[in-house]
mmCIF file of C-alpha atoms in Angstrom:
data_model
loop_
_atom_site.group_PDB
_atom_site.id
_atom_site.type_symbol
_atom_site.label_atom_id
_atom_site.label_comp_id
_atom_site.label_asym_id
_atom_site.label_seq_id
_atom_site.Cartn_x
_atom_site.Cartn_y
_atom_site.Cartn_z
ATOM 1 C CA UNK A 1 24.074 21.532 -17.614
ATOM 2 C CA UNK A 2 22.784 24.741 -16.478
ATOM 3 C CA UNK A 3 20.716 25.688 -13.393
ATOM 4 C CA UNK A 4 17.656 27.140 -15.164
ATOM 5 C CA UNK A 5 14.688 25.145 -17.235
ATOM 6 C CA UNK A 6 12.474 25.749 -19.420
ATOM 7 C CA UNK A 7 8.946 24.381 -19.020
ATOM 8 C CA UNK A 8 9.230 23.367 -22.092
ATOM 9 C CA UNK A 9 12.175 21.614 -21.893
ATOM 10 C CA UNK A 10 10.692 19.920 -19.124
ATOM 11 C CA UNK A 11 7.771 18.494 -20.605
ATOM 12 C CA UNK A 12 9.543 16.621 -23.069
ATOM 13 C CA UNK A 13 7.104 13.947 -24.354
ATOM 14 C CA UNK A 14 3.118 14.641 -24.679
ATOM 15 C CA UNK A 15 2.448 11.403 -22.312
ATOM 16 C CA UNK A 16 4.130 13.166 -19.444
ATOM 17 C CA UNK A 17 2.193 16.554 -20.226
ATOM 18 C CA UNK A 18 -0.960 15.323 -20.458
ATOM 19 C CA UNK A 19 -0.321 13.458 -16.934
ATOM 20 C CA UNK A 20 1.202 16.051 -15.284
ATOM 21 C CA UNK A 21 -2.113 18.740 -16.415
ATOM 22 C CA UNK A 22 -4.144 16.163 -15.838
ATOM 23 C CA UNK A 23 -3.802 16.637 -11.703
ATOM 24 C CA UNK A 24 -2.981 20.037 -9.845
ATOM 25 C CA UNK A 25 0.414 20.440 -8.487
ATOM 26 C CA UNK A 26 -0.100 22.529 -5.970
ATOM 27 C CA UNK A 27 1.192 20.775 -3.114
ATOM 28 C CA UNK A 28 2.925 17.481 -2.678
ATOM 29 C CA UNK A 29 0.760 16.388 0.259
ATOM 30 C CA UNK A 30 -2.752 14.974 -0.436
ATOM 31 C CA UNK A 31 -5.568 14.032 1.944
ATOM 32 C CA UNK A 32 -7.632 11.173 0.893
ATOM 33 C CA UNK A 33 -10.971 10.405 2.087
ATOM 34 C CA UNK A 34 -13.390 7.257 2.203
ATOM 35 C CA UNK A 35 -16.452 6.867 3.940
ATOM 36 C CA UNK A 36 -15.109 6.047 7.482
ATOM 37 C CA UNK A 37 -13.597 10.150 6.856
ATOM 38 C CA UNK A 38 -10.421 11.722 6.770
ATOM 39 C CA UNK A 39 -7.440 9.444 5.957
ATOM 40 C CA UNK A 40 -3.780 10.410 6.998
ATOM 41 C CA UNK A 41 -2.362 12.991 4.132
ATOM 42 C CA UNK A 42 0.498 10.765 1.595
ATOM 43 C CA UNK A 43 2.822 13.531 1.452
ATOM 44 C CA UNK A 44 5.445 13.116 -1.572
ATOM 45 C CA UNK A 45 9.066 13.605 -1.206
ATOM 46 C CA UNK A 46 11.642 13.467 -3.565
ATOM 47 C CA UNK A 47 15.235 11.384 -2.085
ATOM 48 C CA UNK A 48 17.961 13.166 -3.783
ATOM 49 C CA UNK A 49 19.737 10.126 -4.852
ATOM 50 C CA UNK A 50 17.266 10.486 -7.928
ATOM 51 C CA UNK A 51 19.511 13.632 -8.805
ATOM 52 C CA UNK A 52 23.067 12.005 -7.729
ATOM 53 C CA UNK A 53 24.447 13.260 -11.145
ATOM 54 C CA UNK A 54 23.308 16.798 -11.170
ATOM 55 C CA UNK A 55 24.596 19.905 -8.450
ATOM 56 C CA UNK A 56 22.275 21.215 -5.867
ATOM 57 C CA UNK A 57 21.605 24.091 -7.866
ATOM 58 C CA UNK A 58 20.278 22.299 -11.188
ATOM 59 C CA UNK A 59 18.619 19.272 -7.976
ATOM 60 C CA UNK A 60 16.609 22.754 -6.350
ATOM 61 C CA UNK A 61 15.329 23.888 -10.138
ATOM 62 C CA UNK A 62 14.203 20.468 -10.654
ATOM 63 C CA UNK A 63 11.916 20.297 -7.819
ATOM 64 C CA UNK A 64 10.696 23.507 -8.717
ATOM 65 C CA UNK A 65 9.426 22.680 -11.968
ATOM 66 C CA UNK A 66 7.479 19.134 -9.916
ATOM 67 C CA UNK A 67 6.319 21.404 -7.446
ATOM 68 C CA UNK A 68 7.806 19.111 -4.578
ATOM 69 C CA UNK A 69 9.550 20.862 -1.856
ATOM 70 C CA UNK A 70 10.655 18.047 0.805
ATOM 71 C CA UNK A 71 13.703 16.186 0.747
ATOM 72 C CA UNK A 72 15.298 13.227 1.830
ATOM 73 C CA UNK A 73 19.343 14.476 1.091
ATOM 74 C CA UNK A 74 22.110 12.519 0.844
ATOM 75 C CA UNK A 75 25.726 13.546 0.958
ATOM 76 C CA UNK A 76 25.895 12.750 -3.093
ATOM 77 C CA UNK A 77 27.500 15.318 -5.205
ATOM 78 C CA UNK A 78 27.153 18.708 -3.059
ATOM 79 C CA UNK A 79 23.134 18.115 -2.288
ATOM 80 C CA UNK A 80 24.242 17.671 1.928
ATOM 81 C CA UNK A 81 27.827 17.855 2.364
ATOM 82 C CA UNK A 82 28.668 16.224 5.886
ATOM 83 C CA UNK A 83 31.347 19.083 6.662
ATOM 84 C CA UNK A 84 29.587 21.721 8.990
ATOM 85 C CA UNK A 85 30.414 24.488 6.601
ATOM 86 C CA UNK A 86 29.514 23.029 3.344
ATOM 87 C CA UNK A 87 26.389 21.330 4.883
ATOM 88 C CA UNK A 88 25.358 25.002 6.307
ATOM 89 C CA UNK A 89 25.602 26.323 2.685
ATOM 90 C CA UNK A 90 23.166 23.970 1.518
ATOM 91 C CA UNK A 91 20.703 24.293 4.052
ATOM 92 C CA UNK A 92 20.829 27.876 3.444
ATOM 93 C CA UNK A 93 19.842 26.983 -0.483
ATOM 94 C CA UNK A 94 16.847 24.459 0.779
ATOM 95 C CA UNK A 95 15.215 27.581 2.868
ATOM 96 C CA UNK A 96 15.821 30.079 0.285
ATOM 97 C CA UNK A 97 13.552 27.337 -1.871
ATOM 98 C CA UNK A 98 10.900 26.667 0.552
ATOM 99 C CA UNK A 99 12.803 23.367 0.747
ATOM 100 C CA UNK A 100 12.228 21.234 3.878
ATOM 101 C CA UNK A 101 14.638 18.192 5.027
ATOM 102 C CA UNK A 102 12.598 15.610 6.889
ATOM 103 C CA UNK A 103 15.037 12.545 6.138
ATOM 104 C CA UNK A 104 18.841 11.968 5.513
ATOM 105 C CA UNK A 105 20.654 9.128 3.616
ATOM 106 C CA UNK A 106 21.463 6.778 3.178
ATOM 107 C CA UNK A 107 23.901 6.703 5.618
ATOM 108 C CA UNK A 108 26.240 4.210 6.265
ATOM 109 C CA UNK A 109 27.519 3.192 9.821
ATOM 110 C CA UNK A 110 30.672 0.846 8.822
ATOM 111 C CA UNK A 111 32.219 1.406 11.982
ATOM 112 C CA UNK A 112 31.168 0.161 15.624
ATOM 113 C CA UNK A 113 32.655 3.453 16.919
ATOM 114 C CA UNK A 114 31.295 6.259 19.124
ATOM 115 C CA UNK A 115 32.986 8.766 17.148
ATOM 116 C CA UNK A 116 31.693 8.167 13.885
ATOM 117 C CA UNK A 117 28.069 7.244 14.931
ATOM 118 C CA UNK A 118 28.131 10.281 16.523
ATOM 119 C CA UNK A 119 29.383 12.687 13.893
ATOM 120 C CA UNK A 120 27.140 11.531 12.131
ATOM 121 C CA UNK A 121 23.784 12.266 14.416
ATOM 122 C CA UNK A 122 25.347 15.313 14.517
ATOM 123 C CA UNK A 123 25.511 16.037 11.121
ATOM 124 C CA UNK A 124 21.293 15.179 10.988
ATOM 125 C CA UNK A 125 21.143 17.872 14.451
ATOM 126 C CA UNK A 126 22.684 20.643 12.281
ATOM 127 C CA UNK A 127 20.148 19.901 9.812
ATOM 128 C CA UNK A 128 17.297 19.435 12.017
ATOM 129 C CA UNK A 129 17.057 16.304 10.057
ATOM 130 C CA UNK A 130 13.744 14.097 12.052
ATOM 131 C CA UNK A 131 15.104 10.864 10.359
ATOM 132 C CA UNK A 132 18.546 9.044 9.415
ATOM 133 C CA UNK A 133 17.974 6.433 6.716
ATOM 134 C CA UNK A 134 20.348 3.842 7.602
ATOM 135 C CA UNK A 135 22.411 1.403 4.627
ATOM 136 C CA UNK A 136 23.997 -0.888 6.219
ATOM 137 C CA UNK A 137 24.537 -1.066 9.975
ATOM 138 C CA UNK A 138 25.393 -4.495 11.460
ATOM 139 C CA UNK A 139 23.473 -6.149 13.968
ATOM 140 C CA UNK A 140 26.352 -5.840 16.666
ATOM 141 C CA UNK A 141 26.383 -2.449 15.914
ATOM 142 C CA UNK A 142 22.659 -1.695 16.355
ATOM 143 C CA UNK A 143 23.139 -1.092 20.190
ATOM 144 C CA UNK A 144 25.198 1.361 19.629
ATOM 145 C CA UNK A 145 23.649 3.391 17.671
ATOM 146 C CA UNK A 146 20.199 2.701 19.677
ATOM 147 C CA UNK A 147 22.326 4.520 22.628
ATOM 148 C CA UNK A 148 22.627 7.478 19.813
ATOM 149 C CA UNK A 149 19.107 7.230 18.859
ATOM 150 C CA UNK A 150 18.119 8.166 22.446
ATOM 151 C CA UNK A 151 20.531 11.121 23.168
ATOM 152 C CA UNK A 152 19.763 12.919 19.649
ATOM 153 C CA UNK A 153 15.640 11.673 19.270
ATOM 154 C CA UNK A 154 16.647 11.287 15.714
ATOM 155 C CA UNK A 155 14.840 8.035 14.464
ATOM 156 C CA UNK A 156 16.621 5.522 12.374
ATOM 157 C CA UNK A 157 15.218 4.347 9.273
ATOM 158 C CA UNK A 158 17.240 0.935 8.497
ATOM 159 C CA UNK A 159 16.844 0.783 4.610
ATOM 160 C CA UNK A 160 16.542 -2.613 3.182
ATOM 161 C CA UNK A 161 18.578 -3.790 -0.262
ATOM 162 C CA UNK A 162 16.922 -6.646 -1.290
ATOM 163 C CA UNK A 163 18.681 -10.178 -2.313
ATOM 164 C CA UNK A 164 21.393 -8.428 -2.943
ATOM 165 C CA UNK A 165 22.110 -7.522 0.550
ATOM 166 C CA UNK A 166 24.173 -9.556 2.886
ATOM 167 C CA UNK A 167 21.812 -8.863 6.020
ATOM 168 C CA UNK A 168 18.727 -6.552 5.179
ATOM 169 C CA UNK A 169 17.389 -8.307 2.632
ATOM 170 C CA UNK A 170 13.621 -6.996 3.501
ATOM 171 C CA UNK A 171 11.816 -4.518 5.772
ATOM 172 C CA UNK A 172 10.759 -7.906 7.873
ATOM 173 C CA UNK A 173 14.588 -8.733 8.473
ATOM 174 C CA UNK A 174 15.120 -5.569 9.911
ATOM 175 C CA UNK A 175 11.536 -5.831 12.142
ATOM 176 C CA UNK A 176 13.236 -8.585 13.689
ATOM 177 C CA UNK A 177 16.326 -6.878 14.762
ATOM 178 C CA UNK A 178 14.605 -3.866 16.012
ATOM 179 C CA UNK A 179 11.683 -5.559 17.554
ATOM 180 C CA UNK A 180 12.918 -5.170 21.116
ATOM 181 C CA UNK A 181 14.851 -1.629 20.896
ATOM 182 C CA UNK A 182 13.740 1.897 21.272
ATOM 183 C CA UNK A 183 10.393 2.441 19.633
ATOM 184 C CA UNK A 184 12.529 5.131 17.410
ATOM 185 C CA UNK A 185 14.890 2.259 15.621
ATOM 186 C CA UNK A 186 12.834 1.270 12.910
ATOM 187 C CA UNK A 187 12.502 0.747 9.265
ATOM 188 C CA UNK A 188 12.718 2.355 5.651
ATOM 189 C CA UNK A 189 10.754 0.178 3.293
ATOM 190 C CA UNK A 190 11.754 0.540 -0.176
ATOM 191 C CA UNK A 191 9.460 -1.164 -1.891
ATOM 192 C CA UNK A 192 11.204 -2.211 -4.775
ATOM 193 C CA UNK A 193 13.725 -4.325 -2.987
ATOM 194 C CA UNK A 194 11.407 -5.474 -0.750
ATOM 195 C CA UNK A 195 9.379 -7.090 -3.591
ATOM 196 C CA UNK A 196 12.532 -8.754 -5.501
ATOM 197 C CA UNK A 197 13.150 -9.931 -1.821
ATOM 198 C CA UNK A 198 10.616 -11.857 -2.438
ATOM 199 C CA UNK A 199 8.672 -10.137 0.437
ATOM 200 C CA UNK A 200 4.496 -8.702 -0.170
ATOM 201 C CA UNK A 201 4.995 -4.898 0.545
ATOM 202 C CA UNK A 202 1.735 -4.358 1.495
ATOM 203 C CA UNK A 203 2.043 -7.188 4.513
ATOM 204 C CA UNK A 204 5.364 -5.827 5.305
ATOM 205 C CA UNK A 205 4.023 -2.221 5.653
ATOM 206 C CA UNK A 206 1.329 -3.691 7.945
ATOM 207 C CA UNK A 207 4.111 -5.298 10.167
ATOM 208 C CA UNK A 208 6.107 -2.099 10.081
ATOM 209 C CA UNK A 209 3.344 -0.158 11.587
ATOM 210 C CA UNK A 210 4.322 2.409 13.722
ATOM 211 C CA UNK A 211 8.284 1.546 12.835
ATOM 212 C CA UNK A 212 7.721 2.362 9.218
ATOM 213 C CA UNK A 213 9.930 5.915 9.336
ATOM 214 C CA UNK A 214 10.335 6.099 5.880
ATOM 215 C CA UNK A 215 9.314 4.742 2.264
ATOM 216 C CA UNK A 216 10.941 4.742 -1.236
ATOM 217 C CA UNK A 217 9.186 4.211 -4.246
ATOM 218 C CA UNK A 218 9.611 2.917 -7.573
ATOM 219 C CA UNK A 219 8.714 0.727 -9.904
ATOM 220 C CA UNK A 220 9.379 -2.401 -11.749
ATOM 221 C CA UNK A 221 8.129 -4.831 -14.629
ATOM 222 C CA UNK A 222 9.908 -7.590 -13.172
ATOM 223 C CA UNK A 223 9.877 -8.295 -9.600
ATOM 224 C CA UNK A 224 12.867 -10.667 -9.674
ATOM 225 C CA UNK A 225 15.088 -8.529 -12.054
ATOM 226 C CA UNK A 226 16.978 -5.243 -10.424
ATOM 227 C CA UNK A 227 17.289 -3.934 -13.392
ATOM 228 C CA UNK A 228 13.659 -3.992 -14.645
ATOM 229 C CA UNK A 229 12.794 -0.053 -12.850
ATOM 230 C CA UNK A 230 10.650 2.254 -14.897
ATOM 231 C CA UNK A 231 8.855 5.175 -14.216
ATOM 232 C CA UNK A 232 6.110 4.562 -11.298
ATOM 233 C CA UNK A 233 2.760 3.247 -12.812
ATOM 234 C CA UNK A 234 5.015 1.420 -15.813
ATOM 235 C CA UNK A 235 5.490 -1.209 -13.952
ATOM 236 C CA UNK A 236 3.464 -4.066 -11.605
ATOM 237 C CA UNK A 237 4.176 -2.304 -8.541
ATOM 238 C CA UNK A 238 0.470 -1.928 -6.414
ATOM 239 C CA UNK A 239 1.196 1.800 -5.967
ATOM 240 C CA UNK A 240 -2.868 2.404 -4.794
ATOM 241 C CA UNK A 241 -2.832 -1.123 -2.523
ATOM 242 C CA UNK A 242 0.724 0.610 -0.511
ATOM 243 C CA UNK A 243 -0.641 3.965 -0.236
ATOM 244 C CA UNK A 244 -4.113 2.233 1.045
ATOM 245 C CA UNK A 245 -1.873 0.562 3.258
ATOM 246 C CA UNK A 246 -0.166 3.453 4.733
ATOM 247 C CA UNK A 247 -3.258 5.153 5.578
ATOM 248 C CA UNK A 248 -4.827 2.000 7.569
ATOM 249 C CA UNK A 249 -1.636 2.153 9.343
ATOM 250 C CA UNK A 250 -1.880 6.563 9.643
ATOM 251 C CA UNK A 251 1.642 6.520 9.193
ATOM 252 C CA UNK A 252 3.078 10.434 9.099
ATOM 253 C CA UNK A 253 5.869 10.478 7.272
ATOM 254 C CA UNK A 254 6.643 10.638 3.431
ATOM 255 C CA UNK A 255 6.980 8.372 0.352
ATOM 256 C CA UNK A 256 9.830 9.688 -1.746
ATOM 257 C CA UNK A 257 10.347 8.811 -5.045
ATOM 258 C CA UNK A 258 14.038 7.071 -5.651
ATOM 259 C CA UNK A 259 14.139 7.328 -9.609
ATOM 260 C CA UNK A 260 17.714 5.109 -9.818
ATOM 261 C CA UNK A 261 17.499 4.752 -13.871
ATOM 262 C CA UNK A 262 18.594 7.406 -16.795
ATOM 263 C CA UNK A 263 20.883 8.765 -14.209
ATOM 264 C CA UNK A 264 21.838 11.791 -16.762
ATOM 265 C CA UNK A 265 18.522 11.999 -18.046
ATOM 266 C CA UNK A 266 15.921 11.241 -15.268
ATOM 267 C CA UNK A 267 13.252 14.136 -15.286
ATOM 268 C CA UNK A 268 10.828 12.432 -17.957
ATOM 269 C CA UNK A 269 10.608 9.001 -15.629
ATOM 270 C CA UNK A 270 10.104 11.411 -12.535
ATOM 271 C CA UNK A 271 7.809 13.973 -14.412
ATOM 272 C CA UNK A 272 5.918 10.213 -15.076
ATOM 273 C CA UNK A 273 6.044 9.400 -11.909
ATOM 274 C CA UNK A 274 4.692 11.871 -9.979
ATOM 275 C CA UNK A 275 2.096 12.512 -12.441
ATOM 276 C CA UNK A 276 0.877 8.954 -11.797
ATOM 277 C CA UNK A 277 1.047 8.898 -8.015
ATOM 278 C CA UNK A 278 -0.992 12.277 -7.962
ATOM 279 C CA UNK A 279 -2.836 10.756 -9.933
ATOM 280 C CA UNK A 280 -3.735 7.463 -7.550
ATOM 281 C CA UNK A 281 -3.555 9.710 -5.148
ATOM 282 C CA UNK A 282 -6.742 12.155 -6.596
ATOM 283 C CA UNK A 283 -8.455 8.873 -7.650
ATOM 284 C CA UNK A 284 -9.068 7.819 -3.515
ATOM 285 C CA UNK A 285 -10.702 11.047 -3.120
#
């Protein structure tokens, strides 16, 4: 595929036009007010696992055309390479696009090893990466890393995987783990798995509170199928209720969209998706 689009190519059904004209794009970040005044801005980021089958390149154009310009990167394809060279390159690329990293992963920590924790902390210090969204890490291991956690003041985001997943099924399994540690060892709520856990988002964004590091959105029709995602605002997921949410809590860092269907073909679900979250987002104005 090549590296340039087309508007037109881009807007490829008239639903997705009409919702993307229907609110500016002009920034990802929007401040939403009530009468008590000024909420916390719900900034918008894009995780780059969306894009795991395209380059960089065609991953930066993208972006472009949704007018979103932070990123949580993974090391999929060449979007953040973990060798110091090839990770250099691409942070080059993000600041030649206005491109801003504020979160990395997932990343996996399969190893109760100082070595490998630490290369990879490193690899989020090169980047000047705030926040490491964490798959998979062990309980044993959590010390560990919590001893990483305070030498770098890199935050870790442990990402739950719903029933699926042998040990973080949802954001309140991980809330229990973390509930004594560092104040920085915390949680990534994706709120799709956290509802097929079986688990109310908006409570479990509530109990986060000032752990919540990190939030990835989608949508589903089903909340006991995983294979039920569809473009955010397609589905039953209470997009206005967990934004609400996030304000009451002020939390400051970003919800990025994790589009994990049409892998080859995803821009009209995320052209749909953003659309509809800007649009939420205008609506509590």
């Amino acid at each position: 595929m090549k590296d340039t689009f087309s508007r037109r190519g881009f807007l490829r059904t008239g639903a997705a036009a009409a919702a993307l004209t229907a609110v500016p794009l002009s920034s990802s970040a929007f401040r939403a007010t009530s009468a008590k005044g000024a909420k916390e801005p719900i900034r918008l980021g894009l995780a780059s696992y969306t894009f795991r089958n395209f380059s960089r390149a065609q991953m930066i154009g993208f972006m472009k055309e949704l007018s979103i310009s932070d990123l949580n990167a993974k090391d999929a394809k060449d979007h953040l390479p973990m060798d110091p060279q090839g990770e250099s390159q691409a942070l080059a690329d993000y600041a030649a696009a206005g491109i801003k990293l504020h979160a990395a992963g997932a990343i996996y920590f399969s190893k109760d090893d100082d070595d490998d924790i630490r290369s990879k902390f490193e690899y989020c210090k090169r980047a000047g990466i705030p926040v490491i969204v964490a798959g998979d890490p062990a309980p044993n291991v959590l010390p560990r890393i919590e001893k990483f956690v305070k030498e770098y003041d890199i935050r870790l985001a442990i990402h739950n995987h719903g029933p699926e997943d042998k040990i973080w099924h949802s954001p309140l399994d991980v809330l229990k783990a973390v509930g004594h540690m560092d104040a920085r060892m915390g949680c990534c709520i994706d709120v799709g798995h956290t509802v097929r856990a079986g688990t109310d988002v908006v409570q479990a964004i509530h109990a986060a509170g000032p752990r919540l590091f990190n939030m990835h959105m989608k949508d589903l029709t089903d909340f006991h199928e995983k294979d039920s995602q569809v473009a955010v605002g397609d589905g039953k997921m209470p997009v206005r209720e967990i934004f609400e949410a996030l304000q009451e809590i002020r939390y400051p860092g970003y919800v990025d969209l994790e589009y994990e269907v049409h892998g080859d073909d995803p821009m009209p679900g995320v052209t749909k998706s953003y659309a509809y979250m800007r649009g939420v987002l205008a609506g509590m104005k």
